């Protein structure tokens, strides 16, 4: 039976490890790569779009362009492994986007990168992955 994997992907070294893992460990399964535009990040607050829809829409458009470039990179990684993948861009809280997509699209396994460089990053990365794990009944593979 073919499984459906969801790989959380961003512009970090973590993603560059998680996706090749998924492609090499599960080459016959369906792999979807997701990039989440985090509408609650510090970047959105710094952009100052709070009261104007036009500024927010420009910010989202710029993030979508970035996401397209990033997902082309993901497709290149998959091509190196002889794997075809689906890509998706979501907007919202990262945890919620991952959990909601997984529930709505019959995902069997979530794959995320995990390689903390310090105690603080270990705490933050652990907290992020912990939130995904606690919010879903699905198995989550952390790749370091």
mmCIF file with all atom_site columns, C-alpha atoms in Angstrom:
data_model
loop_
_atom_site.group_PDB
_atom_site.id
_atom_site.type_symbol
_atom_site.label_atom_id
_atom_site.label_alt_id
_atom_site.label_comp_id
_atom_site.label_asym_id
_atom_site.label_entity_id
_atom_site.label_seq_id
_atom_site.pdbx_PDB_ins_code
_atom_site.Cartn_x
_atom_site.Cartn_y
_atom_site.Cartn_z
_atom_site.occupancy
_atom_site.B_iso_or_equiv
_atom_site.pdbx_formal_charge
_atom_site.auth_seq_id
_atom_site.auth_comp_id
_atom_site.auth_asym_id
_atom_site.auth_atom_id
_atom_site.pdbx_PDB_model_num
ATOM 1   C CA . UNK A 1 1   ? 0.000  0.000  0.000  1.00 0.00 ? 1   UNK A CA 1
ATOM 2   C CA . UNK A 1 2   ? 1.290  3.445  -0.907 1.00 0.00 ? 2   UNK A CA 1
ATOM 3   C CA . UNK A 1 3   ? 1.754  5.842  1.979  1.00 0.00 ? 3   UNK A CA 1
ATOM 4   C CA . UNK A 1 4   ? 1.360  9.617  1.811  1.00 0.00 ? 4   UNK A CA 1
ATOM 5   C CA . UNK A 1 5   ? 4.184  11.612 3.404  1.00 0.00 ? 5   UNK A CA 1
ATOM 6   C CA . UNK A 1 6   ? 4.070  15.316 4.186  1.00 0.00 ? 6   UNK A CA 1
ATOM 7   C CA . UNK A 1 7   ? 7.476  16.994 4.362  1.00 0.00 ? 7   UNK A CA 1
ATOM 8   C CA . UNK A 1 8   ? 7.640  20.379 6.046  1.00 0.00 ? 8   UNK A CA 1
ATOM 9   C CA . UNK A 1 9   ? 10.043 22.473 3.942  1.00 0.00 ? 9   UNK A CA 1
ATOM 10  C CA . UNK A 1 10  ? 11.581 25.890 4.434  1.00 0.00 ? 10  UNK A CA 1
ATOM 11  C CA . UNK A 1 11  ? 14.881 27.587 3.667  1.00 0.00 ? 11  UNK A CA 1
ATOM 12  C CA . UNK A 1 12  ? 16.826 25.825 6.403  1.00 0.00 ? 12  UNK A CA 1
ATOM 13  C CA . UNK A 1 13  ? 19.504 23.172 6.438  1.00 0.00 ? 13  UNK A CA 1
ATOM 14  C CA . UNK A 1 14  ? 16.958 21.066 8.313  1.00 0.00 ? 14  UNK A CA 1
ATOM 15  C CA . UNK A 1 15  ? 14.726 20.835 5.265  1.00 0.00 ? 15  UNK A CA 1
ATOM 16  C CA . UNK A 1 16  ? 17.677 20.003 3.069  1.00 0.00 ? 16  UNK A CA 1
ATOM 17  C CA . UNK A 1 17  ? 18.108 16.905 5.234  1.00 0.00 ? 17  UNK A CA 1
ATOM 18  C CA . UNK A 1 18  ? 14.470 15.943 5.751  1.00 0.00 ? 18  UNK A CA 1
ATOM 19  C CA . UNK A 1 19  ? 13.465 15.886 2.093  1.00 0.00 ? 19  UNK A CA 1
ATOM 20  C CA . UNK A 1 20  ? 16.353 13.686 0.866  1.00 0.00 ? 20  UNK A CA 1
ATOM 21  C CA . UNK A 1 21  ? 15.607 11.326 3.755  1.00 0.00 ? 21  UNK A CA 1
ATOM 22  C CA . UNK A 1 22  ? 11.968 11.055 2.711  1.00 0.00 ? 22  UNK A CA 1
ATOM 23  C CA . UNK A 1 23  ? 12.905 10.567 -0.950 1.00 0.00 ? 23  UNK A CA 1
ATOM 24  C CA . UNK A 1 24  ? 15.461 7.852  -0.250 1.00 0.00 ? 24  UNK A CA 1
ATOM 25  C CA . UNK A 1 25  ? 13.543 6.041  2.506  1.00 0.00 ? 25  UNK A CA 1
ATOM 26  C CA . UNK A 1 26  ? 10.134 6.160  0.795  1.00 0.00 ? 26  UNK A CA 1
ATOM 27  C CA . UNK A 1 27  ? 10.788 6.396  -2.973 1.00 0.00 ? 27  UNK A CA 1
ATOM 28  C CA . UNK A 1 28  ? 7.633  4.511  -3.963 1.00 0.00 ? 28  UNK A CA 1
ATOM 29  C CA . UNK A 1 29  ? 5.297  6.506  -1.744 1.00 0.00 ? 29  UNK A CA 1
ATOM 30  C CA . UNK A 1 30  ? 3.480  9.763  -2.402 1.00 0.00 ? 30  UNK A CA 1
ATOM 31  C CA . UNK A 1 31  ? 5.438  12.740 -1.074 1.00 0.00 ? 31  UNK A CA 1
ATOM 32  C CA . UNK A 1 32  ? 3.979  16.201 -0.628 1.00 0.00 ? 32  UNK A CA 1
ATOM 33  C CA . UNK A 1 33  ? 6.283  19.075 0.250  1.00 0.00 ? 33  UNK A CA 1
ATOM 34  C CA . UNK A 1 34  ? 4.688  21.950 2.147  1.00 0.00 ? 34  UNK A CA 1
ATOM 35  C CA . UNK A 1 35  ? 5.949  25.474 2.682  1.00 0.00 ? 35  UNK A CA 1
ATOM 36  C CA . UNK A 1 36  ? 3.999  27.576 5.150  1.00 0.00 ? 36  UNK A CA 1
ATOM 37  C CA . UNK A 1 37  ? 3.887  31.346 4.928  1.00 0.00 ? 37  UNK A CA 1
ATOM 38  C CA . UNK A 1 38  ? 3.821  32.097 8.631  1.00 0.00 ? 38  UNK A CA 1
ATOM 39  C CA . UNK A 1 39  ? 1.395  34.987 8.950  1.00 0.00 ? 39  UNK A CA 1
ATOM 40  C CA . UNK A 1 40  ? 2.220  35.261 12.646 1.00 0.00 ? 40  UNK A CA 1
ATOM 41  C CA . UNK A 1 41  ? 5.999  35.640 12.307 1.00 0.00 ? 41  UNK A CA 1
ATOM 42  C CA . UNK A 1 42  ? 8.159  38.549 13.425 1.00 0.00 ? 42  UNK A CA 1
ATOM 43  C CA . UNK A 1 43  ? 8.630  39.364 9.753  1.00 0.00 ? 43  UNK A CA 1
ATOM 44  C CA . UNK A 1 44  ? 4.950  40.165 9.302  1.00 0.00 ? 44  UNK A CA 1
ATOM 45  C CA . UNK A 1 45  ? 4.991  42.460 12.310 1.00 0.00 ? 45  UNK A CA 1
ATOM 46  C CA . UNK A 1 46  ? 8.110  44.203 11.021 1.00 0.00 ? 46  UNK A CA 1
ATOM 47  C CA . UNK A 1 47  ? 6.512  44.646 7.600  1.00 0.00 ? 47  UNK A CA 1
ATOM 48  C CA . UNK A 1 48  ? 3.956  46.957 9.178  1.00 0.00 ? 48  UNK A CA 1
ATOM 49  C CA . UNK A 1 49  ? 1.003  45.659 7.201  1.00 0.00 ? 49  UNK A CA 1
ATOM 50  C CA . UNK A 1 50  ? -1.267 45.552 10.220 1.00 0.00 ? 50  UNK A CA 1
ATOM 51  C CA . UNK A 1 51  ? -3.887 48.043 9.059  1.00 0.00 ? 51  UNK A CA 1
ATOM 52  C CA . UNK A 1 52  ? -3.646 47.946 5.287  1.00 0.00 ? 52  UNK A CA 1
ATOM 53  C CA . UNK A 1 53  ? -4.844 45.114 3.127  1.00 0.00 ? 53  UNK A CA 1
ATOM 54  C CA . UNK A 1 54  ? -2.710 46.284 0.194  1.00 0.00 ? 54  UNK A CA 1
ATOM 55  C CA . UNK A 1 55  ? 0.536  46.035 2.159  1.00 0.00 ? 55  UNK A CA 1
ATOM 56  C CA . UNK A 1 56  ? -0.426 42.616 3.458  1.00 0.00 ? 56  UNK A CA 1
ATOM 57  C CA . UNK A 1 57  ? -1.273 41.372 -0.035 1.00 0.00 ? 57  UNK A CA 1
ATOM 58  C CA . UNK A 1 58  ? 2.081  42.637 -1.367 1.00 0.00 ? 58  UNK A CA 1
ATOM 59  C CA . UNK A 1 59  ? 3.851  40.873 1.488  1.00 0.00 ? 59  UNK A CA 1
ATOM 60  C CA . UNK A 1 60  ? 1.993  37.615 0.785  1.00 0.00 ? 60  UNK A CA 1
ATOM 61  C CA . UNK A 1 61  ? 2.803  37.922 -2.942 1.00 0.00 ? 61  UNK A CA 1
ATOM 62  C CA . UNK A 1 62  ? 6.504  38.328 -2.157 1.00 0.00 ? 62  UNK A CA 1
ATOM 63  C CA . UNK A 1 63  ? 6.395  35.300 0.156  1.00 0.00 ? 63  UNK A CA 1
ATOM 64  C CA . UNK A 1 64  ? 4.614  33.271 -2.545 1.00 0.00 ? 64  UNK A CA 1
ATOM 65  C CA . UNK A 1 65  ? 7.407  34.149 -4.991 1.00 0.00 ? 65  UNK A CA 1
ATOM 66  C CA . UNK A 1 66  ? 9.926  32.987 -2.400 1.00 0.00 ? 66  UNK A CA 1
ATOM 67  C CA . UNK A 1 67  ? 7.890  29.813 -1.839 1.00 0.00 ? 67  UNK A CA 1
ATOM 68  C CA . UNK A 1 68  ? 7.850  29.083 -5.578 1.00 0.00 ? 68  UNK A CA 1
ATOM 69  C CA . UNK A 1 69  ? 11.654 29.357 -5.734 1.00 0.00 ? 69  UNK A CA 1
ATOM 70  C CA . UNK A 1 70  ? 12.006 27.193 -2.658 1.00 0.00 ? 70  UNK A CA 1
ATOM 71  C CA . UNK A 1 71  ? 9.663  24.530 -3.980 1.00 0.00 ? 71  UNK A CA 1
ATOM 72  C CA . UNK A 1 72  ? 11.604 24.436 -7.261 1.00 0.00 ? 72  UNK A CA 1
ATOM 73  C CA . UNK A 1 73  ? 14.628 23.633 -5.094 1.00 0.00 ? 73  UNK A CA 1
ATOM 74  C CA . UNK A 1 74  ? 12.601 20.857 -3.430 1.00 0.00 ? 74  UNK A CA 1
ATOM 75  C CA . UNK A 1 75  ? 11.668 19.457 -6.843 1.00 0.00 ? 75  UNK A CA 1
ATOM 76  C CA . UNK A 1 76  ? 15.355 19.443 -7.825 1.00 0.00 ? 76  UNK A CA 1
ATOM 77  C CA . UNK A 1 77  ? 16.181 17.441 -4.696 1.00 0.00 ? 77  UNK A CA 1
ATOM 78  C CA . UNK A 1 78  ? 13.414 14.975 -5.539 1.00 0.00 ? 78  UNK A CA 1
ATOM 79  C CA . UNK A 1 79  ? 14.656 14.714 -9.142 1.00 0.00 ? 79  UNK A CA 1
ATOM 80  C CA . UNK A 1 80  ? 18.106 13.751 -7.844 1.00 0.00 ? 80  UNK A CA 1
ATOM 81  C CA . UNK A 1 81  ? 16.432 10.818 -6.087 1.00 0.00 ? 81  UNK A CA 1
ATOM 82  C CA . UNK A 1 82  ? 14.199 9.918  -9.027 1.00 0.00 ? 82  UNK A CA 1
ATOM 83  C CA . UNK A 1 83  ? 11.095 10.873 -7.066 1.00 0.00 ? 83  UNK A CA 1
ATOM 84  C CA . UNK A 1 84  ? 8.115  12.933 -8.186 1.00 0.00 ? 84  UNK A CA 1
ATOM 85  C CA . UNK A 1 85  ? 6.461  15.027 -5.526 1.00 0.00 ? 85  UNK A CA 1
ATOM 86  C CA . UNK A 1 86  ? 3.516  17.307 -4.989 1.00 0.00 ? 86  UNK A CA 1
ATOM 87  C CA . UNK A 1 87  ? 4.000  20.793 -3.583 1.00 0.00 ? 87  UNK A CA 1
ATOM 88  C CA . UNK A 1 88  ? 1.700  23.001 -1.579 1.00 0.00 ? 88  UNK A CA 1
ATOM 89  C CA . UNK A 1 89  ? 1.902  26.471 -0.061 1.00 0.00 ? 89  UNK A CA 1
ATOM 90  C CA . UNK A 1 90  ? -0.215 27.348 2.963  1.00 0.00 ? 90  UNK A CA 1
ATOM 91  C CA . UNK A 1 91  ? -0.695 30.580 4.895  1.00 0.00 ? 91  UNK A CA 1
ATOM 92  C CA . UNK A 1 92  ? -1.112 30.595 8.661  1.00 0.00 ? 92  UNK A CA 1
ATOM 93  C CA . UNK A 1 93  ? 0.501  29.136 11.740 1.00 0.00 ? 93  UNK A CA 1
ATOM 94  C CA . UNK A 1 94  ? 3.009  26.482 10.752 1.00 0.00 ? 94  UNK A CA 1
ATOM 95  C CA . UNK A 1 95  ? 1.758  23.894 13.231 1.00 0.00 ? 95  UNK A CA 1
ATOM 96  C CA . UNK A 1 96  ? -1.874 24.375 12.265 1.00 0.00 ? 96  UNK A CA 1
ATOM 97  C CA . UNK A 1 97  ? -1.136 24.301 8.538  1.00 0.00 ? 97  UNK A CA 1
ATOM 98  C CA . UNK A 1 98  ? 0.795  21.034 8.821  1.00 0.00 ? 98  UNK A CA 1
ATOM 99  C CA . UNK A 1 99  ? -1.746 19.322 11.066 1.00 0.00 ? 99  UNK A CA 1
ATOM 100 C CA . UNK A 1 100 ? -4.766 20.531 9.070  1.00 0.00 ? 100 UNK A CA 1
ATOM 101 C CA . UNK A 1 101 ? -3.288 19.535 5.713  1.00 0.00 ? 101 UNK A CA 1
ATOM 102 C CA . UNK A 1 102 ? -2.305 16.128 7.057  1.00 0.00 ? 102 UNK A CA 1
ATOM 103 C CA . UNK A 1 103 ? -5.819 15.514 8.377  1.00 0.00 ? 103 UNK A CA 1
ATOM 104 C CA . UNK A 1 104 ? -7.544 16.744 5.207  1.00 0.00 ? 104 UNK A CA 1
ATOM 105 C CA . UNK A 1 105 ? -5.320 14.846 2.752  1.00 0.00 ? 105 UNK A CA 1
ATOM 106 C CA . UNK A 1 106 ? -4.919 11.392 4.303  1.00 0.00 ? 106 UNK A CA 1
ATOM 107 C CA . UNK A 1 107 ? -1.264 11.870 5.240  1.00 0.00 ? 107 UNK A CA 1
ATOM 108 C CA . UNK A 1 108 ? 0.322  8.838  6.921  1.00 0.00 ? 108 UNK A CA 1
ATOM 109 C CA . UNK A 1 109 ? 3.606  10.371 8.100  1.00 0.00 ? 109 UNK A CA 1
ATOM 110 C CA . UNK A 1 110 ? 4.894  13.908 8.683  1.00 0.00 ? 110 UNK A CA 1
ATOM 111 C CA . UNK A 1 111 ? 8.633  14.417 8.110  1.00 0.00 ? 111 UNK A CA 1
ATOM 112 C CA . UNK A 1 112 ? 10.407 17.402 9.642  1.00 0.00 ? 112 UNK A CA 1
ATOM 113 C CA . UNK A 1 113 ? 14.018 18.430 10.045 1.00 0.00 ? 113 UNK A CA 1
ATOM 114 C CA . UNK A 1 114 ? 15.560 18.629 13.508 1.00 0.00 ? 114 UNK A CA 1
ATOM 115 C CA . UNK A 1 115 ? 19.174 19.565 14.192 1.00 0.00 ? 115 UNK A CA 1
ATOM 116 C CA . UNK A 1 116 ? 19.556 22.049 17.038 1.00 0.00 ? 116 UNK A CA 1
ATOM 117 C CA . UNK A 1 117 ? 22.823 23.964 17.233 1.00 0.00 ? 117 UNK A CA 1
ATOM 118 C CA . UNK A 1 118 ? 22.410 25.283 20.757 1.00 0.00 ? 118 UNK A CA 1
ATOM 119 C CA . UNK A 1 119 ? 20.318 24.747 23.855 1.00 0.00 ? 119 UNK A CA 1
ATOM 120 C CA . UNK A 1 120 ? 18.030 27.577 22.792 1.00 0.00 ? 120 UNK A CA 1
ATOM 121 C CA . UNK A 1 121 ? 17.556 26.194 19.285 1.00 0.00 ? 121 UNK A CA 1
ATOM 122 C CA . UNK A 1 122 ? 17.064 22.719 20.748 1.00 0.00 ? 122 UNK A CA 1
ATOM 123 C CA . UNK A 1 123 ? 14.305 24.134 22.929 1.00 0.00 ? 123 UNK A CA 1
ATOM 124 C CA . UNK A 1 124 ? 12.693 26.062 20.062 1.00 0.00 ? 124 UNK A CA 1
ATOM 125 C CA . UNK A 1 125 ? 12.974 23.245 17.517 1.00 0.00 ? 125 UNK A CA 1
ATOM 126 C CA . UNK A 1 126 ? 11.796 20.776 20.100 1.00 0.00 ? 126 UNK A CA 1
ATOM 127 C CA . UNK A 1 127 ? 8.894  23.010 21.000 1.00 0.00 ? 127 UNK A CA 1
ATOM 128 C CA . UNK A 1 128 ? 7.899  23.383 17.336 1.00 0.00 ? 128 UNK A CA 1
ATOM 129 C CA . UNK A 1 129 ? 8.047  19.658 16.601 1.00 0.00 ? 129 UNK A CA 1
ATOM 130 C CA . UNK A 1 130 ? 6.399  18.927 19.940 1.00 0.00 ? 130 UNK A CA 1
ATOM 131 C CA . UNK A 1 131 ? 3.480  21.169 18.978 1.00 0.00 ? 131 UNK A CA 1
ATOM 132 C CA . UNK A 1 132 ? 3.004  19.288 15.719 1.00 0.00 ? 132 UNK A CA 1
ATOM 133 C CA . UNK A 1 133 ? 3.266  15.941 17.509 1.00 0.00 ? 133 UNK A CA 1
ATOM 134 C CA . UNK A 1 134 ? 0.793  16.964 20.218 1.00 0.00 ? 134 UNK A CA 1
ATOM 135 C CA . UNK A 1 135 ? -1.668 18.416 17.702 1.00 0.00 ? 135 UNK A CA 1
ATOM 136 C CA . UNK A 1 136 ? -1.901 15.325 15.515 1.00 0.00 ? 136 UNK A CA 1
ATOM 137 C CA . UNK A 1 137 ? -2.445 11.604 15.905 1.00 0.00 ? 137 UNK A CA 1
ATOM 138 C CA . UNK A 1 138 ? -0.050 10.939 13.026 1.00 0.00 ? 138 UNK A CA 1
ATOM 139 C CA . UNK A 1 139 ? 3.509  9.708  13.392 1.00 0.00 ? 139 UNK A CA 1
ATOM 140 C CA . UNK A 1 140 ? 6.157  12.411 12.941 1.00 0.00 ? 140 UNK A CA 1
ATOM 141 C CA . UNK A 1 141 ? 9.700  11.607 11.800 1.00 0.00 ? 141 UNK A CA 1
ATOM 142 C CA . UNK A 1 142 ? 12.338 14.097 12.936 1.00 0.00 ? 142 UNK A CA 1
ATOM 143 C CA . UNK A 1 143 ? 15.448 14.071 10.762 1.00 0.00 ? 143 UNK A CA 1
ATOM 144 C CA . UNK A 1 144 ? 18.753 15.451 11.963 1.00 0.00 ? 144 UNK A CA 1
#
